[in-house]
Short mmCIF file of N, CA and C in Angstrom, two decimals:
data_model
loop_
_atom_site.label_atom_id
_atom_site.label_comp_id
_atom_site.label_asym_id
_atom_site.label_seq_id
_atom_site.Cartn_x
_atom_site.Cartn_y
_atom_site.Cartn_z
N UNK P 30 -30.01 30.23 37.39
CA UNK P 30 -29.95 30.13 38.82
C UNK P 30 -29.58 28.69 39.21
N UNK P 31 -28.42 28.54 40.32
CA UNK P 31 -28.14 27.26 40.47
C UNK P 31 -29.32 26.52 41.32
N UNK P 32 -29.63 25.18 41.04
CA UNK P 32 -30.33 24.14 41.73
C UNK P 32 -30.25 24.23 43.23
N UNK P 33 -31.37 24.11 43.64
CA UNK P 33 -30.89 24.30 45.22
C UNK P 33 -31.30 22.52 45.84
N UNK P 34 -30.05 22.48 46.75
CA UNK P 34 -29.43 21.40 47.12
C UNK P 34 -30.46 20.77 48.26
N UNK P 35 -30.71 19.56 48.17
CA UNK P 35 -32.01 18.59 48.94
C UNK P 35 -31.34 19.01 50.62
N UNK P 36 -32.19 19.27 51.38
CA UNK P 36 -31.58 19.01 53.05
C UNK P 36 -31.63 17.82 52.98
N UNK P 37 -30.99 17.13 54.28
CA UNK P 37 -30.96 15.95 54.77
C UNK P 37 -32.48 15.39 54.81
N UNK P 38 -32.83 15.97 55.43
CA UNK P 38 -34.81 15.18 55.68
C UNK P 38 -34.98 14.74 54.09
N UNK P 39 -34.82 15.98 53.43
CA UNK P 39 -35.21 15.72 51.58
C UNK P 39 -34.86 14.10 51.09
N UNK P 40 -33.62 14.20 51.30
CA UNK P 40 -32.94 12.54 51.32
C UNK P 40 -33.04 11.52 51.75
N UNK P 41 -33.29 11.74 53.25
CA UNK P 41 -33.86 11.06 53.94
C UNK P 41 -34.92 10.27 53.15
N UNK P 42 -36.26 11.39 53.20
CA UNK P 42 -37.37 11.01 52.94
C UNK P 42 -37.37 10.25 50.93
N UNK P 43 -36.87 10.64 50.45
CA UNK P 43 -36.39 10.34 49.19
C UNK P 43 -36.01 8.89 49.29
N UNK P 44 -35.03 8.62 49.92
CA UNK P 44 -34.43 6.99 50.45
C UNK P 44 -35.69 6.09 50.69
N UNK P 45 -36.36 6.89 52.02
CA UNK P 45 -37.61 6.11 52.22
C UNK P 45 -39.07 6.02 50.82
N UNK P 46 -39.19 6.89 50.81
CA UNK P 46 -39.94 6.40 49.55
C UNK P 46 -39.73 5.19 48.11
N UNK P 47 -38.21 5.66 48.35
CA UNK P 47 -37.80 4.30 46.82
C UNK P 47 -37.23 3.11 47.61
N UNK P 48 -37.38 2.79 48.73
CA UNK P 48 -37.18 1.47 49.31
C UNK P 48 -38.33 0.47 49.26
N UNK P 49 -37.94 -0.79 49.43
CA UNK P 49 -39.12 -1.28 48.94
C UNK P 49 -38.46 -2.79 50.37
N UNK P 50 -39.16 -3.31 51.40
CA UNK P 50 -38.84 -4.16 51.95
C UNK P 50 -38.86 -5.50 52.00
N UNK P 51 -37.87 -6.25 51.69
CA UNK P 51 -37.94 -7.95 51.53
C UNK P 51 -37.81 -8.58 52.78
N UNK P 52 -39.22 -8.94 53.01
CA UNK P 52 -40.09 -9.71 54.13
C UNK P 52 -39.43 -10.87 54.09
N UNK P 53 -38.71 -11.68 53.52
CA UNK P 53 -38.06 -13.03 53.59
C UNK P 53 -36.65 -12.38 54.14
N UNK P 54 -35.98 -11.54 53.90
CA UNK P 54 -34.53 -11.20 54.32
C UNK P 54 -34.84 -10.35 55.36
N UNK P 55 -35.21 -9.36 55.17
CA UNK P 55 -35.35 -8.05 56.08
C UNK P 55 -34.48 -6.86 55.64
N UNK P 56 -34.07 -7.69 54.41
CA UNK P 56 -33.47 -6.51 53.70
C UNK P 56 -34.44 -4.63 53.26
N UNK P 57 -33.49 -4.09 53.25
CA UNK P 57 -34.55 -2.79 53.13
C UNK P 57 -33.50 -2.26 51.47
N UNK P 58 -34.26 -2.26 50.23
CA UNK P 58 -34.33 -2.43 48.81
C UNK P 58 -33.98 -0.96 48.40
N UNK P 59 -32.89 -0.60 47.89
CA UNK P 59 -33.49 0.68 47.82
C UNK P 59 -33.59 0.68 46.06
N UNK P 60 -34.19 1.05 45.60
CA UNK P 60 -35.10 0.69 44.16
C UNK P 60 -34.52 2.01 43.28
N UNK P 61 -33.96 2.95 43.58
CA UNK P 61 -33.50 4.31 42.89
C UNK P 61 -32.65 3.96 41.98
N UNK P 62 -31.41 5.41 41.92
CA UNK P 62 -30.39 4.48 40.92
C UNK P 62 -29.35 3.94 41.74
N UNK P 63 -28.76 3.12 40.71
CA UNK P 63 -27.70 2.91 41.08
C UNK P 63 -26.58 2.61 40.26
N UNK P 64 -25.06 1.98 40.66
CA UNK P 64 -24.08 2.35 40.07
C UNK P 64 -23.51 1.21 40.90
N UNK P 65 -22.86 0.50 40.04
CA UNK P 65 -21.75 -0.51 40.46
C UNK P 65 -22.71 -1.97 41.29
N UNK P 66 -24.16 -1.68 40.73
CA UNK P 66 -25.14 -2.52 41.86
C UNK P 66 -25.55 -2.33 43.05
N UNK P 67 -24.77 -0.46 43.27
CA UNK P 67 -25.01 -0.34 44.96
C UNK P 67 -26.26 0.87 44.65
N UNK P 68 -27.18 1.06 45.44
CA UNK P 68 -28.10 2.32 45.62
C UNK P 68 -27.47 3.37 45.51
N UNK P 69 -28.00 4.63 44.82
CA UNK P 69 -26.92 5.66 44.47
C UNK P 69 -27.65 7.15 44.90
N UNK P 70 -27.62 8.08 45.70
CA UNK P 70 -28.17 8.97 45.85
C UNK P 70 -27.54 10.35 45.82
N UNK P 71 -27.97 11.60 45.34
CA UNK P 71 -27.41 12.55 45.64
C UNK P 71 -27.79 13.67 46.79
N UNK P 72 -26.48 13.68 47.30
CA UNK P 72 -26.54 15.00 48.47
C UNK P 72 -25.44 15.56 48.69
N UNK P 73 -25.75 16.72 48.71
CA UNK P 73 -24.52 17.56 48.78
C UNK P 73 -23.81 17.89 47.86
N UNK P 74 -24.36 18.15 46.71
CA UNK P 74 -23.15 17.95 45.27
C UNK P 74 -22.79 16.45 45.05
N UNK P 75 -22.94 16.01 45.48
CA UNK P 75 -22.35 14.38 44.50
C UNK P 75 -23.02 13.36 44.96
N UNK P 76 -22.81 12.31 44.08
CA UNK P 76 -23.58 10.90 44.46
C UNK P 76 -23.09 10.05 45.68
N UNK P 77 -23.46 9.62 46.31
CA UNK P 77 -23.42 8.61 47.48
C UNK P 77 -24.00 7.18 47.68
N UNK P 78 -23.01 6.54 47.88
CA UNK P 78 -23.36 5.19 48.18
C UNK P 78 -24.84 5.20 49.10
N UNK P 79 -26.36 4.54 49.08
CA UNK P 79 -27.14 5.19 49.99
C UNK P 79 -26.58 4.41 51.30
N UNK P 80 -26.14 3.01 51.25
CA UNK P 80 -25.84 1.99 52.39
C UNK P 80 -24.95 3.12 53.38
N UNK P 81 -24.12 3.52 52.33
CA UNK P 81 -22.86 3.86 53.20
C UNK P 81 -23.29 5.71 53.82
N UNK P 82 -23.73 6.30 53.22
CA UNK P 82 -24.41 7.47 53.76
C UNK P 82 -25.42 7.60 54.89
N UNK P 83 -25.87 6.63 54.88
CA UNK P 83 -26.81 6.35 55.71
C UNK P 83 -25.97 5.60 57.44
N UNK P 84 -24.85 4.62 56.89
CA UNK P 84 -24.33 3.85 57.91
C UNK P 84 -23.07 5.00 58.19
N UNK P 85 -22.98 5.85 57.76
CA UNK P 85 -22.09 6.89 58.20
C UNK P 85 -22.77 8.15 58.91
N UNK P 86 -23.64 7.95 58.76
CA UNK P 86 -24.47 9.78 59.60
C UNK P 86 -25.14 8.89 60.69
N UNK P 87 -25.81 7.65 60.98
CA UNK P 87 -26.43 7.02 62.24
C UNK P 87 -25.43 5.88 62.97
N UNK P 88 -24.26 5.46 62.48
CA UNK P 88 -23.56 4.59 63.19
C UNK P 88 -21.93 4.65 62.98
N UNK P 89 -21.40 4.94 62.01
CA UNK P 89 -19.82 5.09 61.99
C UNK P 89 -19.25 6.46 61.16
N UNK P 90 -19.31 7.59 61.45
CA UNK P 90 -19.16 8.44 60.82
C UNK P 90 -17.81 8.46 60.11
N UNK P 91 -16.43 7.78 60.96
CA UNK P 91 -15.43 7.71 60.06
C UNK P 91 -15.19 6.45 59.25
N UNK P 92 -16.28 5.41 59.22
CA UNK P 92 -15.86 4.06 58.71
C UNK P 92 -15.76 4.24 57.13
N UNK P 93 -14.78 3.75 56.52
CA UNK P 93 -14.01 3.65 55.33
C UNK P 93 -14.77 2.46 54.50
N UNK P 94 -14.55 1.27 55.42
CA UNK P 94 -15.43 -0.21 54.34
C UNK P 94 -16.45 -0.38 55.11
N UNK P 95 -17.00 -0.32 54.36
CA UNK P 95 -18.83 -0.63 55.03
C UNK P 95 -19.54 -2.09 54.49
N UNK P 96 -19.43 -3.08 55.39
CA UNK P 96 -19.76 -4.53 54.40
C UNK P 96 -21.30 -4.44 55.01
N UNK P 97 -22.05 -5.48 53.66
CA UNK P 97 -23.42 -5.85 54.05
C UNK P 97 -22.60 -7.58 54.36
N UNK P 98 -23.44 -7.84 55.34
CA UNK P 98 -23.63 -9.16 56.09
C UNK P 98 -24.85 -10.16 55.27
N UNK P 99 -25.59 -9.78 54.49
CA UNK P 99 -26.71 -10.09 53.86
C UNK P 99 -26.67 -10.03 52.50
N UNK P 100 -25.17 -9.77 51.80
CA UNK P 100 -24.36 -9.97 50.66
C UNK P 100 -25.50 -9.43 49.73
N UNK P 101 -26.42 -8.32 49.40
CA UNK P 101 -27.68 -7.78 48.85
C UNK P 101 -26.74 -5.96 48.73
N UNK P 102 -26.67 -5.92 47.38
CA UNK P 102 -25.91 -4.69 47.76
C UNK P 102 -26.56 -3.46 47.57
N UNK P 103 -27.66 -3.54 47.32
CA UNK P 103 -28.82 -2.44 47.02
C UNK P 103 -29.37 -2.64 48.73
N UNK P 104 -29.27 -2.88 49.42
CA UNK P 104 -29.73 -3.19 51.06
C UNK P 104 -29.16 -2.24 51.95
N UNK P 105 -29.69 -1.80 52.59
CA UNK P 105 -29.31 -0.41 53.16
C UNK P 105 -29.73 -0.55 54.95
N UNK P 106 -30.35 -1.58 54.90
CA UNK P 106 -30.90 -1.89 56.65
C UNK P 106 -29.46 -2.09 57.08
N UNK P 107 -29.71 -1.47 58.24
CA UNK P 107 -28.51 -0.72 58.94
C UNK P 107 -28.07 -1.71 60.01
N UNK P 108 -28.70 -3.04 60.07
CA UNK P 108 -28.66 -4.25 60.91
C UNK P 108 -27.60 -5.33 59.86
N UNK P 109 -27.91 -4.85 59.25
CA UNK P 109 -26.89 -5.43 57.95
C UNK P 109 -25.68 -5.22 57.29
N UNK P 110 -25.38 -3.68 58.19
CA UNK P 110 -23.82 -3.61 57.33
C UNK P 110 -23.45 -3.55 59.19
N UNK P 111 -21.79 -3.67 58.47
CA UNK P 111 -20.62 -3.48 59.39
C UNK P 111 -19.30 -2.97 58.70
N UNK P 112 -18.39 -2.40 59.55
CA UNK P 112 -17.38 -2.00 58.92
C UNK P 112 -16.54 -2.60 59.44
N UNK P 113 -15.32 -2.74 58.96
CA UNK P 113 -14.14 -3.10 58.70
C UNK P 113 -13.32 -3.13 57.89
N UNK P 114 -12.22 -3.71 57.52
CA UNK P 114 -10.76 -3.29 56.81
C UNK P 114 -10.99 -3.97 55.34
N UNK P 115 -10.50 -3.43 54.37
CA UNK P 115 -10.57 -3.91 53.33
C UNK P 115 -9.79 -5.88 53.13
N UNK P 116 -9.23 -6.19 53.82
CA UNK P 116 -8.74 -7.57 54.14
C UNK P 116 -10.01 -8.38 54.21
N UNK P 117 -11.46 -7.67 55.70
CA UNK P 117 -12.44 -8.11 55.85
C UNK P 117 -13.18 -8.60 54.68
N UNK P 118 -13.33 -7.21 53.92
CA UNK P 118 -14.15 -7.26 53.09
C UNK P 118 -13.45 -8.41 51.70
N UNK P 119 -12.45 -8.78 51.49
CA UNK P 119 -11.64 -9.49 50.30
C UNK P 119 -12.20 -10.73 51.15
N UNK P 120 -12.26 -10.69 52.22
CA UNK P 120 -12.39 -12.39 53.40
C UNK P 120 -14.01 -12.59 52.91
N UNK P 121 -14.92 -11.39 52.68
CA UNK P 121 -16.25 -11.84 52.38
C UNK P 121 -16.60 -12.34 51.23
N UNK P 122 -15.46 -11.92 50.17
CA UNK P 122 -15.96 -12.20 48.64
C UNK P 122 -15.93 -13.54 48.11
N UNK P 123 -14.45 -13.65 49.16
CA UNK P 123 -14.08 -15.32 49.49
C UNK P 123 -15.26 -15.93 49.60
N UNK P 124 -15.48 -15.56 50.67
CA UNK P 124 -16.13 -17.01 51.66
C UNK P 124 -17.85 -16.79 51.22
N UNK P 125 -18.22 -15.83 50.18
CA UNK P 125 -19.67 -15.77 49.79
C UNK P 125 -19.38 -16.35 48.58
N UNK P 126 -18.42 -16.26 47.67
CA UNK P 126 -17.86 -17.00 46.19
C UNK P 126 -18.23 -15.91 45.46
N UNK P 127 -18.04 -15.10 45.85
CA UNK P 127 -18.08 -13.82 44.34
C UNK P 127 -16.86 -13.38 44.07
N UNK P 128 -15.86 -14.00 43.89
CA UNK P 128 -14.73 -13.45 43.33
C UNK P 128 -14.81 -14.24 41.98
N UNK P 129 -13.89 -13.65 40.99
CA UNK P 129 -14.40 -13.99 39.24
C UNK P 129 -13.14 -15.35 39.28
N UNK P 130 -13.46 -16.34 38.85
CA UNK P 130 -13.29 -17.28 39.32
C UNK P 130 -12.82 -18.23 37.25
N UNK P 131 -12.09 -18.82 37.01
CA UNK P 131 -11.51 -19.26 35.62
C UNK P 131 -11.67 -18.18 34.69
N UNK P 132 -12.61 -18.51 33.15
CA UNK P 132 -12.50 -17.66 32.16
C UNK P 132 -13.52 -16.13 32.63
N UNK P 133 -14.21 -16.31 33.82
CA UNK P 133 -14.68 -14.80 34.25
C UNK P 133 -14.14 -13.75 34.65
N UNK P 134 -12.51 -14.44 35.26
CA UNK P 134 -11.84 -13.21 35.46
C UNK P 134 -11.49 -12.61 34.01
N UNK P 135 -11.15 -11.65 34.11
CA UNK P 135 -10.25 -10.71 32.99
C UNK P 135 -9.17 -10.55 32.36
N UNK P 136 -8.34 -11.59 33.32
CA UNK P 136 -7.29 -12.07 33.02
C UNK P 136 -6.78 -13.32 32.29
N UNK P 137 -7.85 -13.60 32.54
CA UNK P 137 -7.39 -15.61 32.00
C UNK P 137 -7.07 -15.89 30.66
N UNK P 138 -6.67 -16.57 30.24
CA UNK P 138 -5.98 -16.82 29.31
C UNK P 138 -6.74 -18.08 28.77
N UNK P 139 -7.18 -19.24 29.69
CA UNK P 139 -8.02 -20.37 29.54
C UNK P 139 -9.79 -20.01 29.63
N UNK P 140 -10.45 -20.93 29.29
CA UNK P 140 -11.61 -21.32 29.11
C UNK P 140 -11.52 -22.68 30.31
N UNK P 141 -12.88 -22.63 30.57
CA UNK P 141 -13.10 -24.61 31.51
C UNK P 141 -13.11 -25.61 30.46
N UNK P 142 -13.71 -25.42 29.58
CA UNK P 142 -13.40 -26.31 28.30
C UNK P 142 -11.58 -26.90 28.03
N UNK P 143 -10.94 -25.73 28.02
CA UNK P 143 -9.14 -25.60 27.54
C UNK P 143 -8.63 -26.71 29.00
N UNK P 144 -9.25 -25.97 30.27
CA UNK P 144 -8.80 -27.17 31.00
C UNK P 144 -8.40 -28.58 31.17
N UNK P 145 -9.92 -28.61 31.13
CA UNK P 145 -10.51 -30.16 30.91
C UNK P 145 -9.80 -30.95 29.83
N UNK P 146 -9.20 -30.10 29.11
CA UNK P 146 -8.81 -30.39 27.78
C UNK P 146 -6.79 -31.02 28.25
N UNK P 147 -6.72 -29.98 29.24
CA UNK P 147 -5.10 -30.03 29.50
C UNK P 147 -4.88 -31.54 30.48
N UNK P 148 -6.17 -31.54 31.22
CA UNK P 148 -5.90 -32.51 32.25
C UNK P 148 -5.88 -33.81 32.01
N UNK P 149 -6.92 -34.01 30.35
CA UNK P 149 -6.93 -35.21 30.38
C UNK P 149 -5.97 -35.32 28.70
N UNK P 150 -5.24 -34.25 28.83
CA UNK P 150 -3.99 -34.31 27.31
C UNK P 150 -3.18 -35.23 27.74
N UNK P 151 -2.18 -35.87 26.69
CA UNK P 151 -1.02 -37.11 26.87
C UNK P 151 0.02 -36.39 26.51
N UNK P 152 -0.24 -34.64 25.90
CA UNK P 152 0.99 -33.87 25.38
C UNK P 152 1.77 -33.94 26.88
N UNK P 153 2.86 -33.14 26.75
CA UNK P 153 3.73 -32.49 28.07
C UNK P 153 3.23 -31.12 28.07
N UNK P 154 3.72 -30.94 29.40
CA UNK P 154 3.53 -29.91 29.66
C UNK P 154 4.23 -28.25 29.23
N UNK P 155 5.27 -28.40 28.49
CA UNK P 155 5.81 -27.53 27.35
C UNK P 155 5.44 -27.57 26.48
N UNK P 156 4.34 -28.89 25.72
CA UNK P 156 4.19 -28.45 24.47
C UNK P 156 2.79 -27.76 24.58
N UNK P 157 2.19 -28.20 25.70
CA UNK P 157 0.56 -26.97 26.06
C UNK P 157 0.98 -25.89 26.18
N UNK P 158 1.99 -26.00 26.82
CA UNK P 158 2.54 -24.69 27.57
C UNK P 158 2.27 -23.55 25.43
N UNK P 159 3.13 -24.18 25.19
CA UNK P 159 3.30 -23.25 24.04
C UNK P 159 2.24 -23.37 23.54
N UNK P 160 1.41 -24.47 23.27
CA UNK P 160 0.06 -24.33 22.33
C UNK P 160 -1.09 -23.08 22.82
N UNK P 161 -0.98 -23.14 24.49
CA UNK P 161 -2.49 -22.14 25.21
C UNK P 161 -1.40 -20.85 25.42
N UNK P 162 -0.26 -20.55 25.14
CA UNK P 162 0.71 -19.33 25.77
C UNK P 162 0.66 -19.03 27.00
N UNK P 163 1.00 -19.89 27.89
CA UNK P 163 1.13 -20.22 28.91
C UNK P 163 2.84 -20.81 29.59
N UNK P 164 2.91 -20.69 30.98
CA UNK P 164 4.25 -21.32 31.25
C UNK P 164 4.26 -22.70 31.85
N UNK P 165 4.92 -23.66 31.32
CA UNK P 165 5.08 -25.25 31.73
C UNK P 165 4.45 -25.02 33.16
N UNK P 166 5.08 -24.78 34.14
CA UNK P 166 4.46 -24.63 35.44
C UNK P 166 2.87 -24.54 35.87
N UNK P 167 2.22 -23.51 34.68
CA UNK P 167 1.20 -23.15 34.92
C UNK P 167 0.36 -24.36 34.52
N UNK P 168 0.64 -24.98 33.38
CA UNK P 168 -0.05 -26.65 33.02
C UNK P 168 0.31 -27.25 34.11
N UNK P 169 1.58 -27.19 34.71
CA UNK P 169 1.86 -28.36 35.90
C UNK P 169 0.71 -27.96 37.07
N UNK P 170 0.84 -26.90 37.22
CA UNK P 170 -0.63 -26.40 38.44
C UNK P 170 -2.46 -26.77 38.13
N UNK P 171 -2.46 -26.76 36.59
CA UNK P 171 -3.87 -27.05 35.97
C UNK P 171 -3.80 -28.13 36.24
N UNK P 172 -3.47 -29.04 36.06
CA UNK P 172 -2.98 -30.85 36.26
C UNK P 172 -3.26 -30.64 37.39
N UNK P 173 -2.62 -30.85 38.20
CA UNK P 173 -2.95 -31.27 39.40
C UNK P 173 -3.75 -30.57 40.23
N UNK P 174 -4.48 -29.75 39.81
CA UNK P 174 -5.50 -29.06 40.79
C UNK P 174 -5.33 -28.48 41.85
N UNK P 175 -4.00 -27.54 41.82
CA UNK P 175 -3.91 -26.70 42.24
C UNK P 175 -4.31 -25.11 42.13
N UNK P 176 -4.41 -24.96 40.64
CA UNK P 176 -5.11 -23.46 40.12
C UNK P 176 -6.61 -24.24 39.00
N UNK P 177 -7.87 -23.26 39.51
CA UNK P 177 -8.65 -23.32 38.13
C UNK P 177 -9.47 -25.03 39.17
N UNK P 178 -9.58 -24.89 40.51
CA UNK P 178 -10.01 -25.66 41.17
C UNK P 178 -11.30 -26.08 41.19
N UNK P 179 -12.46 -25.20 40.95
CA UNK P 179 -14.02 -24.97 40.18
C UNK P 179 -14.08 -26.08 39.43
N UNK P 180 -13.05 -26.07 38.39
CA UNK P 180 -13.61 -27.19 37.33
C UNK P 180 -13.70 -28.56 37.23
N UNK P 181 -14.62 -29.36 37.17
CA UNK P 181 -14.34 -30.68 37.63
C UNK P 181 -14.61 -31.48 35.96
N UNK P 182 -13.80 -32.63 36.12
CA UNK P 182 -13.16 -33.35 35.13
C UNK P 182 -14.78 -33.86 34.69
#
């Protein structure tokens, strides 16, 4: 016999029970599972963001990006998110510093060590270039502190 599916109150009340409230923020915790660092709940057949389930059935039913203002992503107090455009949300990651930043991105090719290493080299910049597999340009940008800006000499 198939599982029969939580009503809303069920969830509801489910949410409220595994929240847990941080009296210094006013953040509201939700302690269940989660996935990707966000609170994770099921209703309706599938899992749900709880922030965004919650900020979609009491305040924006069609909102798409749902940001927390209180950068806490298990936080579900509804004083704390807002929506807006995915641009918004790239503008928050910015300006909070959570974007992956030298050898944390996935991409990089350098270390902060390899830097430090380029800026204060007497080689040229073609012969790093070929030593880290990299393009002349891209040493010319490490040099002068234009890319890989975090790292200080």
């Amino acid at each position: 016999m198939p599982r029969q599916q939580a009503t809303w109150d069920e969830v509801l009340a489910k949410i409220l029970l595994n929240t847990v409230m941080d009296l210094g923020t006013d953040c509201a915790i939700y302690q269940g599972r989660t996935a990707g660092g966000y609170g994770q709940i099921s209703f309706e057949g599938r899992q749900h963001p709880v922030h965004r389930l919650l900020y979609q059935r009491f305040i924006n039913p069609s909102a798409e990006i749902i940001r927390h203002t209180c950068d806490v992503k298990r936080c579900w107090n509804l004083a704390h998110l807002i929506d807006g455009s995915q641009f918004d949300n790239i503008q928050d990651m910015v300006r909070q510093d959570r974007q992956a930043k030298g050898s944390q991105h996935g991409m990089s090719k350098l270390s902060e060590d390899i830097v430090r290493e380029i800026r204060t080299s007497e080689l040229s910049d073609s012969v790093l270039a070929a030593k880290y597999n990299v393009s002349s340009a891209f040493i010319y940008y490490v040099r002068n502190g234009t890319i890989w800006k975090h790292v200080k000499d």
